[in-house]
Amino acid sequence: MELEDYFEFLDPDDIRIKGHRIGIDDVIDYYLQGFTPEQILEELPSLNLEKIHATITYYLHNRAEIDAYMLRLARWRE
């Protein structure tokens, strides 16, 4: 299974965890605040640790691209 298989790429500014309405930005926000995967699971209990780890790994492998994605989302939400 490829990392990308965990996600639905709905458009350039909407990447969701497959089978959920949760965006990767939700997991990444917690991760960047210093939450462990187990703590993220407590905040987002509909996920499982596999999907949380996949999201964090995807972020770490694509950091520049995902940082830009997160910045676009933050500007859009303002």
Tab-separated table of N, CA, C and O in Angstrom:
chain	number	residue	atom	x	y	z
A	1	MET	N	0.843	-1.178	0.000
A	1	MET	CA	0.000	0.000	0.000
A	1	MET	C	0.887	1.240	0.000
A	1	MET	O	1.849	1.330	0.752
A	2	GLU	N	0.566	2.169	-0.853
A	2	GLU	CA	1.279	3.443	-0.926
A	2	GLU	C	0.698	4.404	0.102
A	2	GLU	O	-0.484	4.326	0.451
A	3	LEU	N	1.509	5.337	0.573
A	3	LEU	CA	1.026	6.336	1.529
A	3	LEU	C	-0.191	7.087	0.997
A	3	LEU	O	-1.148	7.342	1.737
A	4	GLU	N	-0.163	7.440	-0.269
A	4	GLU	CA	-1.252	8.201	-0.868
A	4	GLU	C	-2.580	7.454	-0.820
A	4	GLU	O	-3.642	8.061	-0.901
A	5	ASP	N	-2.533	6.130	-0.685
A	5	ASP	CA	-3.750	5.328	-0.634
A	5	ASP	C	-4.577	5.603	0.618
A	5	ASP	O	-5.749	5.240	0.684
A	6	TYR	N	-3.988	6.236	1.614
A	6	TYR	CA	-4.689	6.573	2.850
A	6	TYR	C	-5.535	7.840	2.711
A	6	TYR	O	-6.307	8.159	3.617
A	7	PHE	N	-5.402	8.548	1.618
A	7	PHE	CA	-6.004	9.869	1.496
A	7	PHE	C	-6.895	9.999	0.266
A	7	PHE	O	-6.723	9.295	-0.723
A	8	GLU	N	-7.818	10.950	0.355
A	8	GLU	CA	-8.633	11.348	-0.784
A	8	GLU	C	-8.203	12.764	-1.146
A	8	GLU	O	-8.294	13.667	-0.314
A	9	PHE	N	-7.727	12.946	-2.349
A	9	PHE	CA	-7.271	14.240	-2.836
A	9	PHE	C	-8.432	14.871	-3.601
A	9	PHE	O	-8.548	14.709	-4.810
A	10	LEU	N	-9.311	15.557	-2.859
A	10	LEU	CA	-10.536	16.104	-3.448
A	10	LEU	C	-10.248	17.293	-4.348
A	10	LEU	O	-10.911	17.487	-5.351
A	11	ASP	N	-9.298	18.123	-3.964
A	11	ASP	CA	-8.756	19.196	-4.794
A	11	ASP	C	-7.459	19.647	-4.132
A	11	ASP	O	-7.109	19.149	-3.066
A	12	PRO	N	-6.722	20.557	-4.748
A	12	PRO	CA	-5.412	20.925	-4.184
A	12	PRO	C	-5.474	21.449	-2.746
A	12	PRO	O	-4.485	21.376	-2.028
A	13	ASP	N	-6.626	21.948	-2.318
A	13	ASP	CA	-6.742	22.474	-0.960
A	13	ASP	C	-7.722	21.680	-0.106
A	13	ASP	O	-8.281	22.203	0.864
A	14	ASP	N	-7.913	20.423	-0.433
A	14	ASP	CA	-8.797	19.570	0.363
A	14	ASP	C	-8.321	18.128	0.274
A	14	ASP	O	-8.689	17.399	-0.643
A	15	ILE	N	-7.497	17.756	1.234
A	15	ILE	CA	-6.999	16.385	1.314
A	15	ILE	C	-7.590	15.783	2.578
A	15	ILE	O	-7.380	16.288	3.679
A	16	ARG	N	-8.319	14.708	2.422
A	16	ARG	CA	-8.988	14.059	3.552
A	16	ARG	C	-8.445	12.659	3.767
A	16	ARG	O	-7.932	12.031	2.843
A	17	ILE	N	-8.602	12.194	4.980
A	17	ILE	CA	-8.231	10.826	5.296
A	17	ILE	C	-9.346	9.929	4.768
A	17	ILE	O	-10.524	10.157	5.053
A	18	LYS	N	-8.970	8.961	3.969
A	18	LYS	CA	-9.944	8.098	3.284
A	18	LYS	C	-10.899	7.461	4.300
A	18	LYS	O	-10.484	6.945	5.330
A	19	GLY	N	-12.193	7.564	3.982
A	19	GLY	CA	-13.213	6.982	4.830
A	19	GLY	C	-13.657	7.895	5.965
A	19	GLY	O	-14.460	7.500	6.806
A	20	HIS	N	-13.129	9.125	5.984
A	20	HIS	CA	-13.459	10.091	7.037
A	20	HIS	C	-13.679	11.463	6.415
A	20	HIS	O	-13.225	11.736	5.319
A	21	ARG	N	-14.330	12.303	7.169
A	21	ARG	CA	-14.472	13.695	6.746
A	21	ARG	C	-13.346	14.544	7.323
A	21	ARG	O	-13.317	15.750	7.161
A	22	ILE	N	-12.415	13.902	7.985
A	22	ILE	CA	-11.308	14.585	8.646
A	22	ILE	C	-10.216	14.879	7.618
A	22	ILE	O	-9.775	13.990	6.884
A	23	GLY	N	-9.773	16.137	7.596
A	23	GLY	CA	-8.688	16.521	6.705
A	23	GLY	C	-7.338	16.203	7.329
A	23	GLY	O	-7.205	16.112	8.560
A	24	ILE	N	-6.336	16.049	6.478
A	24	ILE	CA	-4.999	15.786	7.020
A	24	ILE	C	-4.529	16.948	7.880
A	24	ILE	O	-3.729	16.756	8.794
A	25	ASP	N	-5.052	18.148	7.612
A	25	ASP	CA	-4.659	19.317	8.400
A	25	ASP	C	-5.041	19.175	9.858
A	25	ASP	O	-4.324	19.675	10.730
A	26	ASP	N	-6.123	18.463	10.166
A	26	ASP	CA	-6.514	18.262	11.557
A	26	ASP	C	-5.449	17.468	12.310
A	26	ASP	O	-5.044	17.839	13.412
A	27	VAL	N	-4.987	16.384	11.710
A	27	VAL	CA	-3.949	15.563	12.331
A	27	VAL	C	-2.646	16.344	12.410
A	27	VAL	O	-1.975	16.364	13.445
A	28	ILE	N	-2.288	17.012	11.328
A	28	ILE	CA	-1.022	17.746	11.279
A	28	ILE	C	-1.015	18.896	12.271
A	28	ILE	O	0.010	19.152	12.928
A	29	ASP	N	-2.129	19.581	12.446
A	29	ASP	CA	-2.208	20.649	13.447
A	29	ASP	C	-1.848	20.116	14.826
A	29	ASP	O	-1.051	20.724	15.545
A	30	TYR	N	-2.448	19.011	15.203
A	30	TYR	CA	-2.121	18.416	16.510
A	30	TYR	C	-0.654	18.009	16.574
A	30	TYR	O	0.030	18.252	17.565
A	31	TYR	N	-0.170	17.390	15.511
A	31	TYR	CA	1.234	16.951	15.476
A	31	TYR	C	2.183	18.138	15.660
A	31	TYR	O	3.133	18.062	16.443
A	32	LEU	N	1.908	19.225	14.980
A	32	LEU	CA	2.777	20.404	15.074
A	32	LEU	C	2.689	21.082	16.442
A	32	LEU	O	3.597	21.815	16.824
A	33	GLN	N	1.612	20.835	17.167
A	33	GLN	CA	1.489	21.345	18.529
A	33	GLN	C	2.210	20.448	19.539
A	33	GLN	O	2.253	20.762	20.727
A	34	GLY	N	2.756	19.330	19.069
A	34	GLY	CA	3.520	18.445	19.946
A	34	GLY	C	2.762	17.237	20.465
A	34	GLY	O	3.271	16.499	21.305
A	35	PHE	N	1.538	17.018	19.949
A	35	PHE	CA	0.765	15.853	20.366
A	35	PHE	C	1.422	14.584	19.824
A	35	PHE	O	1.909	14.562	18.692
A	36	THR	N	1.400	13.527	20.611
A	36	THR	CA	1.854	12.214	20.144
A	36	THR	C	0.724	11.584	19.323
A	36	THR	O	-0.440	12.014	19.426
A	37	PRO	N	1.026	10.563	18.536
A	37	PRO	CA	-0.049	9.890	17.809
A	37	PRO	C	-1.163	9.389	18.743
A	37	PRO	O	-2.345	9.490	18.409
A	38	GLU	N	-0.787	8.895	19.913
A	38	GLU	CA	-1.785	8.415	20.866
A	38	GLU	C	-2.667	9.556	21.374
A	38	GLU	O	-3.881	9.389	21.550
A	39	GLN	N	-2.083	10.721	21.585
A	39	GLN	CA	-2.864	11.881	22.016
A	39	GLN	C	-3.768	12.383	20.894
A	39	GLN	O	-4.892	12.813	21.149
A	40	ILE	N	-3.277	12.312	19.665
A	40	ILE	CA	-4.108	12.695	18.514
A	40	ILE	C	-5.308	11.760	18.427
A	40	ILE	O	-6.437	12.199	18.178
A	41	LEU	N	-5.096	10.479	18.664
A	41	LEU	CA	-6.185	9.507	18.648
A	41	LEU	C	-7.246	9.851	19.697
A	41	LEU	O	-8.443	9.707	19.447
A	42	GLU	N	-6.815	10.347	20.843
A	42	GLU	CA	-7.777	10.761	21.873
A	42	GLU	C	-8.625	11.936	21.383
A	42	GLU	O	-9.809	12.026	21.710
A	43	GLU	N	-8.015	12.830	20.597
A	43	GLU	CA	-8.733	13.998	20.068
A	43	GLU	C	-9.587	13.657	18.853
A	43	GLU	O	-10.614	14.292	18.613
A	44	LEU	N	-9.150	12.677	18.090
A	44	LEU	CA	-9.841	12.271	16.854
A	44	LEU	C	-10.116	10.769	16.911
A	44	LEU	O	-9.518	9.976	16.169
A	45	PRO	N	-11.010	10.337	17.805
A	45	PRO	CA	-11.194	8.900	18.056
A	45	PRO	C	-11.791	8.098	16.902
A	45	PRO	O	-11.747	6.862	16.943
A	46	SER	N	-12.308	8.750	15.865
A	46	SER	CA	-12.831	7.986	14.735
A	46	SER	C	-11.708	7.459	13.839
A	46	SER	O	-11.938	6.609	12.982
A	47	LEU	N	-10.490	7.969	14.039
A	47	LEU	CA	-9.328	7.478	13.295
A	47	LEU	C	-8.740	6.281	14.034
A	47	LEU	O	-9.205	5.896	15.090
A	48	ASN	N	-7.699	5.719	13.465
A	48	ASN	CA	-6.918	4.711	14.174
A	48	ASN	C	-5.443	5.112	14.067
A	48	ASN	O	-5.096	6.018	13.306
A	49	LEU	N	-4.614	4.458	14.852
A	49	LEU	CA	-3.193	4.837	14.872
A	49	LEU	C	-2.528	4.665	13.519
A	49	LEU	O	-1.660	5.459	13.152
A	50	GLU	N	-2.934	3.672	12.758
A	50	GLU	CA	-2.343	3.464	11.429
A	50	GLU	C	-2.552	4.696	10.543
A	50	GLU	O	-1.616	5.162	9.889
A	51	LYS	N	-3.765	5.242	10.531
A	51	LYS	CA	-4.059	6.403	9.694
A	51	LYS	C	-3.362	7.656	10.221
A	51	LYS	O	-2.921	8.497	9.437
A	52	ILE	N	-3.248	7.767	11.530
A	52	ILE	CA	-2.533	8.902	12.115
A	52	ILE	C	-1.061	8.836	11.751
A	52	ILE	O	-0.467	9.824	11.319
A	53	HIS	N	-0.453	7.669	11.902
A	53	HIS	CA	0.962	7.504	11.537
A	53	HIS	C	1.165	7.753	10.039
A	53	HIS	O	2.160	8.369	9.644
A	54	ALA	N	0.240	7.280	9.210
A	54	ALA	CA	0.349	7.495	7.764
A	54	ALA	C	0.305	8.981	7.442
A	54	ALA	O	1.075	9.464	6.600
A	55	THR	N	-0.558	9.716	8.120
A	55	THR	CA	-0.675	11.157	7.878
A	55	THR	C	0.600	11.875	8.289
A	55	THR	O	1.105	12.728	7.552
A	56	ILE	N	1.130	11.526	9.442
A	56	ILE	CA	2.374	12.156	9.907
A	56	ILE	C	3.527	11.806	8.968
A	56	ILE	O	4.325	12.679	8.602
A	57	THR	N	3.600	10.569	8.541
A	57	THR	CA	4.663	10.155	7.621
A	57	THR	C	4.532	10.884	6.290
A	57	THR	O	5.534	11.352	5.728
A	58	TYR	N	3.303	10.995	5.789
A	58	TYR	CA	3.080	11.733	4.541
A	58	TYR	C	3.544	13.178	4.697
A	58	TYR	O	4.201	13.719	3.806
A	59	TYR	N	3.214	13.782	5.824
A	59	TYR	CA	3.664	15.154	6.092
A	59	TYR	C	5.193	15.238	6.090
A	59	TYR	O	5.770	16.115	5.438
A	60	LEU	N	5.841	14.349	6.798
A	60	LEU	CA	7.306	14.397	6.902
A	60	LEU	C	7.990	14.159	5.552
A	60	LEU	O	9.042	14.724	5.296
A	61	HIS	N	7.375	13.369	4.698
A	61	HIS	CA	7.947	13.096	3.371
A	61	HIS	C	7.661	14.202	2.371
A	61	HIS	O	8.311	14.264	1.314
A	62	ASN	N	6.673	15.042	2.667
A	62	ASN	CA	6.252	16.102	1.741
A	62	ASN	C	6.136	17.434	2.468
A	62	ASN	O	5.219	18.206	2.220
A	63	ARG	N	7.051	17.682	3.373
A	63	ARG	CA	6.935	18.803	4.307
A	63	ARG	C	6.732	20.157	3.623
A	63	ARG	O	5.832	20.903	3.998
A	64	ALA	N	7.523	20.503	2.643
A	64	ALA	CA	7.399	21.813	1.996
A	64	ALA	C	6.031	21.964	1.340
A	64	ALA	O	5.363	23.000	1.493
A	65	GLU	N	5.600	20.946	0.628
A	65	GLU	CA	4.302	20.980	-0.053
A	65	GLU	C	3.152	21.073	0.961
A	65	GLU	O	2.216	21.858	0.782
A	66	ILE	N	3.223	20.309	2.025
A	66	ILE	CA	2.143	20.297	3.013
A	66	ILE	C	2.181	21.558	3.866
A	66	ILE	O	1.121	22.081	4.254
A	67	ASP	N	3.348	22.101	4.144
A	67	ASP	CA	3.418	23.385	4.855
A	67	ASP	C	2.723	24.474	4.032
A	67	ASP	O	1.983	25.299	4.576
A	68	ALA	N	2.932	24.468	2.718
A	68	ALA	CA	2.263	25.442	1.845
A	68	ALA	C	0.755	25.202	1.847
A	68	ALA	O	-0.036	26.152	1.892
A	69	TYR	N	0.346	23.952	1.825
A	69	TYR	CA	-1.071	23.577	1.903
A	69	TYR	C	-1.686	24.102	3.197
A	69	TYR	O	-2.759	24.712	3.185
A	70	MET	N	-0.989	23.895	4.304
A	70	MET	CA	-1.489	24.347	5.606
A	70	MET	C	-1.587	25.872	5.651
A	70	MET	O	-2.536	26.419	6.212
A	71	LEU	N	-0.636	26.553	5.054
A	71	LEU	CA	-0.659	28.019	5.008
A	71	LEU	C	-1.851	28.517	4.191
A	71	LEU	O	-2.541	29.459	4.591
A	72	ARG	N	-2.113	27.876	3.051
A	72	ARG	CA	-3.272	28.259	2.237
A	72	ARG	C	-4.569	28.063	3.021
A	72	ARG	O	-5.461	28.909	2.990
A	73	LEU	N	-4.673	26.970	3.748
A	73	LEU	CA	-5.869	26.716	4.550
A	73	LEU	C	-6.020	27.760	5.650
A	73	LEU	O	-7.134	28.242	5.902
A	74	ALA	N	-4.935	28.109	6.290
A	74	ALA	CA	-4.983	29.107	7.366
A	74	ALA	C	-5.447	30.456	6.821
A	74	ALA	O	-6.255	31.139	7.445
A	75	ARG	N	-4.963	30.834	5.658
A	75	ARG	CA	-5.372	32.106	5.042
A	75	ARG	C	-6.843	32.058	4.647
A	75	ARG	O	-7.563	33.032	4.794
A	76	TRP	N	-7.290	30.927	4.135
A	76	TRP	CA	-8.668	30.771	3.709
A	76	TRP	C	-9.618	30.870	4.913
A	76	TRP	O	-10.706	31.427	4.810
A	77	ARG	N	-9.185	30.354	6.079
A	77	ARG	CA	-10.024	30.338	7.268
A	77	ARG	C	-10.099	31.696	7.960
A	77	ARG	O	-10.960	31.913	8.787
A	78	GLU	N	-9.201	32.617	7.636
A	78	GLU	CA	-9.186	33.930	8.286
A	78	GLU	C	-10.378	34.762	7.922
A	78	GLU	O	-11.020	34.745	6.987
